[in-house]
Every structure is written in structure tokens, then in C-alpha cells.
PDB file of C-alpha atoms in Angstrom:
ATOM      1  CA  UNK A1346      85.898 -16.999  49.580  1.00  0.00           C
ATOM      2  CA  UNK A1347      83.936 -13.986  49.631  1.00  0.00           C
ATOM      3  CA  UNK A1348      85.501 -10.956  49.476  1.00  0.00           C
ATOM      4  CA  UNK A1349      84.985 -10.280  53.236  1.00  0.00           C
ATOM      5  CA  UNK A1350      86.375 -13.425  54.092  1.00  0.00           C
ATOM      6  CA  UNK A1351      89.638 -12.637  52.294  1.00  0.00           C
ATOM      7  CA  UNK A1352      89.671  -9.249  54.082  1.00  0.00           C
ATOM      8  CA  UNK A1353      88.792 -11.029  57.618  1.00  0.00           C
ATOM      9  CA  UNK A1354      91.914 -13.819  56.524  1.00  0.00           C
ATOM     10  CA  UNK A1355      94.196 -11.325  55.513  1.00  0.00           C
ATOM     11  CA  UNK A1356      93.687  -9.137  58.893  1.00  0.00           C
ATOM     12  CA  UNK A1357      94.092 -12.419  61.093  1.00  0.00           C
ATOM     13  CA  UNK A1358      97.361 -13.551  59.492  1.00  0.00           C
ATOM     14  CA  UNK A1359      98.721  -9.855  59.658  1.00  0.00           C
ATOM     15  CA  UNK A1360      97.625  -9.717  63.321  1.00  0.00           C
ATOM     16  CA  UNK A1361      99.214 -13.171  64.428  1.00  0.00           C
ATOM     17  CA  UNK A1362     102.600 -12.224  62.201  1.00  0.00           C
ATOM     18  CA  UNK A1363     102.713  -8.932  64.028  1.00  0.00           C
ATOM     19  CA  UNK A1364     102.567 -10.580  67.526  1.00  0.00           C
ATOM     20  CA  UNK A1365     104.658 -13.446  66.899  1.00  0.00           C
ATOM     21  CA  UNK A1366     107.574 -10.890  65.066  1.00  0.00           C
ATOM     22  CA  UNK A1367     106.684  -8.638  68.765  1.00  0.00           C
ATOM     23  CA  UNK A1368     107.260 -11.738  70.768  1.00  0.00           C
ATOM     24  CA  UNK A1369     110.336 -12.568  69.028  1.00  0.00           C
ATOM     25  CA  UNK A1370     112.016  -9.081  69.586  1.00  0.00           C
ATOM     26  CA  UNK A1371     110.445  -8.029  72.442  1.00  0.00           C
ATOM     27  CA  UNK A1372     109.459 -10.600  74.982  1.00  0.00           C
ATOM     28  CA  UNK A1373     112.764 -12.612  74.848  1.00  0.00           C
ATOM     29  CA  UNK A1374     113.316 -13.743  78.548  1.00  0.00           C
ATOM     30  CA  UNK A1375     116.119 -11.729  80.222  1.00  0.00           C
ATOM     31  CA  UNK A1376     119.183 -13.724  80.891  1.00  0.00           C
ATOM     32  CA  UNK A1377     121.582 -13.033  83.864  1.00  0.00           C
ATOM     33  CA  UNK A1378     125.014 -14.547  83.047  1.00  0.00           C
ATOM     34  CA  UNK A1379     128.529 -14.346  85.040  1.00  0.00           C
ATOM     35  CA  UNK A1380     132.074 -14.271  83.931  1.00  0.00           C
ATOM     36  CA  UNK A1381     134.694 -12.479  82.599  1.00  0.00           C
ATOM     37  CA  UNK A1382     135.195 -10.047  79.871  1.00  0.00           C
ATOM     38  CA  UNK A1383     137.404  -8.107  77.650  1.00  0.00           C
ATOM     39  CA  UNK A1384     136.719  -4.964  75.953  1.00  0.00           C
ATOM     40  CA  UNK A1385     136.559  -4.983  71.974  1.00  0.00           C
ATOM     41  CA  UNK A1386     135.883  -1.346  72.503  1.00  0.00           C
ATOM     42  CA  UNK A1387     134.354   1.112  75.272  1.00  0.00           C
ATOM     43  CA  UNK A1388     130.545  -0.207  74.641  1.00  0.00           C
ATOM     44  CA  UNK A1389     131.068  -3.944  73.345  1.00  0.00           C
ATOM     45  CA  UNK A1390     132.354  -6.209  75.501  1.00  0.00           C
ATOM     46  CA  UNK A1391     133.473 -10.386  74.571  1.00  0.00           C
ATOM     47  CA  UNK A1392     132.193 -11.969  77.717  1.00  0.00           C
ATOM     48  CA  UNK A1393     132.882 -15.383  78.733  1.00  0.00           C
ATOM     49  CA  UNK A1394     130.568 -17.516  81.087  1.00  0.00           C
ATOM     50  CA  UNK A1395     131.976 -18.855  83.966  1.00  0.00           C
ATOM     51  CA  UNK A1396     132.416 -22.609  84.386  1.00  0.00           C
ATOM     52  CA  UNK A1397     134.236 -22.701  80.559  1.00  0.00           C
ATOM     53  CA  UNK A1398     130.426 -21.690  79.261  1.00  0.00           C
ATOM     54  CA  UNK A1399     129.488 -20.250  75.984  1.00  0.00           C
ATOM     55  CA  UNK A1400     130.788 -17.083  74.482  1.00  0.00           C
ATOM     56  CA  UNK A1401     128.730 -13.548  73.863  1.00  0.00           C
ATOM     57  CA  UNK A1402     129.587 -10.677  72.392  1.00  0.00           C
ATOM     58  CA  UNK A1403     127.644  -8.118  74.157  1.00  0.00           C
ATOM     59  CA  UNK A1404     126.729  -4.136  73.111  1.00  0.00           C
ATOM     60  CA  UNK A1405     126.003  -2.282  76.204  1.00  0.00           C
ATOM     61  CA  UNK A1406     122.812  -0.832  76.059  1.00  0.00           C
ATOM     62  CA  UNK A1407     121.722   2.755  75.546  1.00  0.00           C
ATOM     63  CA  UNK A1408     125.328   3.701  75.425  1.00  0.00           C
ATOM     64  CA  UNK A1409     127.581   5.116  73.114  1.00  0.00           C
ATOM     65  CA  UNK A1410     131.251   5.256  72.993  1.00  0.00           C
ATOM     66  CA  UNK A1411     134.139   6.427  70.303  1.00  0.00           C
ATOM     67  CA  UNK A1412     134.791   3.962  67.650  1.00  0.00           C
ATOM     68  CA  UNK A1413     138.163   3.062  67.969  1.00  0.00           C
ATOM     69  CA  UNK A1414     139.125   4.904  64.947  1.00  0.00           C
ATOM     70  CA  UNK A1415     137.854   8.290  66.343  1.00  0.00           C
ATOM     71  CA  UNK A1416     139.322  10.308  69.209  1.00  0.00           C
ATOM     72  CA  UNK A1417     138.688   9.187  72.373  1.00  0.00           C
ATOM     73  CA  UNK A1418     137.833   5.580  71.014  1.00  0.00           C
ATOM     74  CA  UNK A1419     141.167   4.227  72.217  1.00  0.00           C
ATOM     75  CA  UNK A1420     140.646   5.788  75.750  1.00  0.00           C
ATOM     76  CA  UNK A1421     136.913   3.956  75.833  1.00  0.00           C
ATOM     77  CA  UNK A1422     138.182   0.683  75.221  1.00  0.00           C
ATOM     78  CA  UNK A1423     141.216   1.043  77.328  1.00  0.00           C
ATOM     79  CA  UNK A1424     139.507   2.239  80.252  1.00  0.00           C
ATOM     80  CA  UNK A1425     137.036  -0.534  80.255  1.00  0.00           C
ATOM     81  CA  UNK A1426     139.605  -2.966  79.649  1.00  0.00           C
ATOM     82  CA  UNK A1427     141.249  -2.055  82.937  1.00  0.00           C
ATOM     83  CA  UNK A1428     138.007  -1.956  84.592  1.00  0.00           C
ATOM     84  CA  UNK A1429     137.178  -5.591  83.860  1.00  0.00           C
ATOM     85  CA  UNK A1430     140.463  -6.942  83.892  1.00  0.00           C
ATOM     86  CA  UNK A1431     140.757  -9.756  86.545  1.00  0.00           C
ATOM     87  CA  UNK A1432     136.903  -9.285  87.584  1.00  0.00           C
ATOM     88  CA  UNK A1433     133.796 -10.819  87.729  1.00  0.00           C
ATOM     89  CA  UNK A1434     131.497  -9.652  85.642  1.00  0.00           C
ATOM     90  CA  UNK A1435     127.735  -9.842  85.503  1.00  0.00           C
ATOM     91  CA  UNK A1436     125.731  -9.179  82.125  1.00  0.00           C
ATOM     92  CA  UNK A1437     122.032  -9.324  81.858  1.00  0.00           C
ATOM     93  CA  UNK A1438     121.353  -9.965  78.295  1.00  0.00           C
ATOM     94  CA  UNK A1439     117.662  -7.932  77.280  1.00  0.00           C
ATOM     95  CA  UNK A1440     117.097  -8.465  73.982  1.00  0.00           C
ATOM     96  CA  UNK A1441     117.790 -10.391  70.682  1.00  0.00           C
ATOM     97  CA  UNK A1442     121.158 -10.285  68.868  1.00  0.00           C
ATOM     98  CA  UNK A1443     120.964  -6.830  66.950  1.00  0.00           C
ATOM     99  CA  UNK A1444     122.024  -6.574  62.948  1.00  0.00           C
ATOM    100  CA  UNK A1445     125.872  -7.326  63.736  1.00  0.00           C
ATOM    101  CA  UNK A1446     125.031 -10.395  65.925  1.00  0.00           C
ATOM    102  CA  UNK A1447     125.782  -8.829  69.521  1.00  0.00           C
ATOM    103  CA  UNK A1448     123.748  -9.400  72.344  1.00  0.00           C
ATOM    104  CA  UNK A1449     122.320  -5.945  73.928  1.00  0.00           C
ATOM    105  CA  UNK A1450     122.634  -6.187  77.610  1.00  0.00           C
ATOM    106  CA  UNK A1451     123.398  -4.155  81.144  1.00  0.00           C
ATOM    107  CA  UNK A1452     126.907  -5.529  82.565  1.00  0.00           C
ATOM    108  CA  UNK A1453     128.169  -4.730  86.098  1.00  0.00           C
ATOM    109  CA  UNK A1454     131.060  -5.307  88.247  1.00  0.00           C
ATOM    110  CA  UNK A1455     131.178  -5.489  91.723  1.00  0.00           C
ATOM    111  CA  UNK A1456     127.547  -4.340  91.704  1.00  0.00           C
ATOM    112  CA  UNK A1457     128.761  -1.031  89.636  1.00  0.00           C
ATOM    113  CA  UNK A1458     127.155  -0.671  86.242  1.00  0.00           C
ATOM    114  CA  UNK A1459     130.068  -0.114  83.993  1.00  0.00           C
ATOM    115  CA  UNK A1460     128.636   1.743  81.197  1.00  0.00           C
ATOM    116  CA  UNK A1461     127.382   4.331  83.670  1.00  0.00           C
ATOM    117  CA  UNK A1462     130.990   4.726  85.004  1.00  0.00           C
ATOM    118  CA  UNK A1463     132.454   5.060  81.691  1.00  0.00           C
ATOM    119  CA  UNK A1464     129.896   8.148  81.193  1.00  0.00           C
ATOM    120  CA  UNK A1465     130.811   9.221  84.655  1.00  0.00           C
ATOM    121  CA  UNK A1466     134.573   9.250  83.311  1.00  0.00           C
ATOM    122  CA  UNK A1467     133.470  11.320  80.384  1.00  0.00           C
ATOM    123  CA  UNK A1468     134.396   8.588  77.835  1.00  0.00           C
ATOM    124  CA  UNK A1469     131.111   7.722  76.639  1.00  0.00           C
ATOM    125  CA  UNK A1470     127.766   9.183  76.291  1.00  0.00           C
ATOM    126  CA  UNK A1471     123.978   8.215  76.659  1.00  0.00           C
ATOM    127  CA  UNK A1472     122.175   6.778  73.196  1.00  0.00           C
ATOM    128  CA  UNK A1473     119.066   8.155  74.329  1.00  0.00           C
ATOM    129  CA  UNK A1474     117.002   6.563  71.377  1.00  0.00           C
ATOM    130  CA  UNK A1475     117.427   3.102  73.806  1.00  0.00           C
ATOM    131  CA  UNK A1476     117.552   4.605  77.209  1.00  0.00           C
ATOM    132  CA  UNK A1477     117.812   7.634  79.002  1.00  0.00           C
ATOM    133  CA  UNK A1478     119.481   6.267  82.448  1.00  0.00           C
ATOM    134  CA  UNK A1479     122.874   7.379  81.293  1.00  0.00           C
ATOM    135  CA  UNK A1480     122.274  10.847  81.173  1.00  0.00           C
ATOM    136  CA  UNK A1481     122.704  11.955  84.671  1.00  0.00           C
ATOM    137  CA  UNK A1482     126.089  10.773  84.482  1.00  0.00           C
ATOM    138  CA  UNK A1483     126.899  12.780  81.981  1.00  0.00           C
ATOM    139  CA  UNK A1484     130.017  15.358  82.480  1.00  0.00           C
ATOM    140  CA  UNK A1485     131.134  18.490  80.458  1.00  0.00           C
ATOM    141  CA  UNK A1486     133.857  16.027  78.877  1.00  0.00           C
ATOM    142  CA  UNK A1487     131.076  13.265  78.101  1.00  0.00           C
ATOM    143  CA  UNK A1488     129.212  15.682  76.499  1.00  0.00           C
ATOM    144  CA  UNK A1489     131.838  17.289  73.985  1.00  0.00           C
ATOM    145  CA  UNK A1490     131.954  13.326  72.566  1.00  0.00           C
ATOM    146  CA  UNK A1491     129.595  13.224  69.151  1.00  0.00           C
ATOM    147  CA  UNK A1492     126.106  11.618  69.581  1.00  0.00           C
ATOM    148  CA  UNK A1493     125.673   9.494  66.345  1.00  0.00           C
ATOM    149  CA  UNK A1494     122.513   9.578  64.579  1.00  0.00           C
ATOM    150  CA  UNK A1495     121.268   6.530  65.687  1.00  0.00           C
ATOM    151  CA  UNK A1496     121.093   7.256  69.200  1.00  0.00           C
ATOM    152  CA  UNK A1497     118.782  10.337  68.297  1.00  0.00           C
ATOM    153  CA  UNK A1498     114.938   9.493  69.429  1.00  0.00           C
ATOM    154  CA  UNK A1499     113.064   8.380  66.858  1.00  0.00           C
TER     155      UNK A1499
END
């Protein structure tokens, strides 16, 4: 094979591989599910689909809540647990699972985005690297929470 042929073949393989990777990571169809959920922490839910269906771990998109061992972590989890308890929850899963196997999504109760409500209560922050939609809900109490470096824009 000529040098030009090798270069062209390599370029085609690289383009096809990149396209396949993008389709895998970015083009997964959104899936909307309804059911019940419990809070693992302020920004992660264990979701049980209606009718005895599947179980999902859902990481709320573009939200940061303190970890359980951090100040405010227990309060964020408890608030979320109270908000979800006994309610019908609807979640839209928007992407492939993260490195921890969690689905990324947005969840609502009574038509209200629970992540936005958590931020408005001062118990979470916008994780702007993944979306800016929760910035408008931040209050002075939430702005006092530490934002981890992975939430900063690249």
C-alpha cells in the first residue's frame, strides 16, 4: 500500500471511530421513566420504575450537593428524601452512565425540577460545567457551599 493510501485509510478509520464514539456518548435517545425514588444523597437517587420495573441510579444533571461527610450533606439528603417520599417521580435520563455507573438525568415531582428546588433551598449549587440552568436558583445560603473543581467550566 502506498504512503498516501495508508494515510487515507488511517484518516477514514479515525473519522469513523470518532463518529461511533460520539454516537455512543452523545446521541443516546432520552428516556423518560416514572416511579418512586429515594435519595442516596442530595444529588443521587435510587429510582424504581412503576409496575415493578427496572431500578436505576440517577445522578441529577448539572447539580452539586455536598457529600454526606461534608457540612450540609446530611441536610441535602434529608431534604431530598422528604421531597420524594410517597410521590410519583418522573425522570428523563439524558446520557450514558457516568464512570460510577449512574444514569444522568433530570427529575421532577408535581412538575417541579427537584434539583432546582434543592438549590433554591440553599442545599445545592449549579454544576456549571454540565449546565447553567440552576444558577438562577442560587440563594446566599447555597452560594456559601463549596463548588468542586469538576463543576468548573473547562
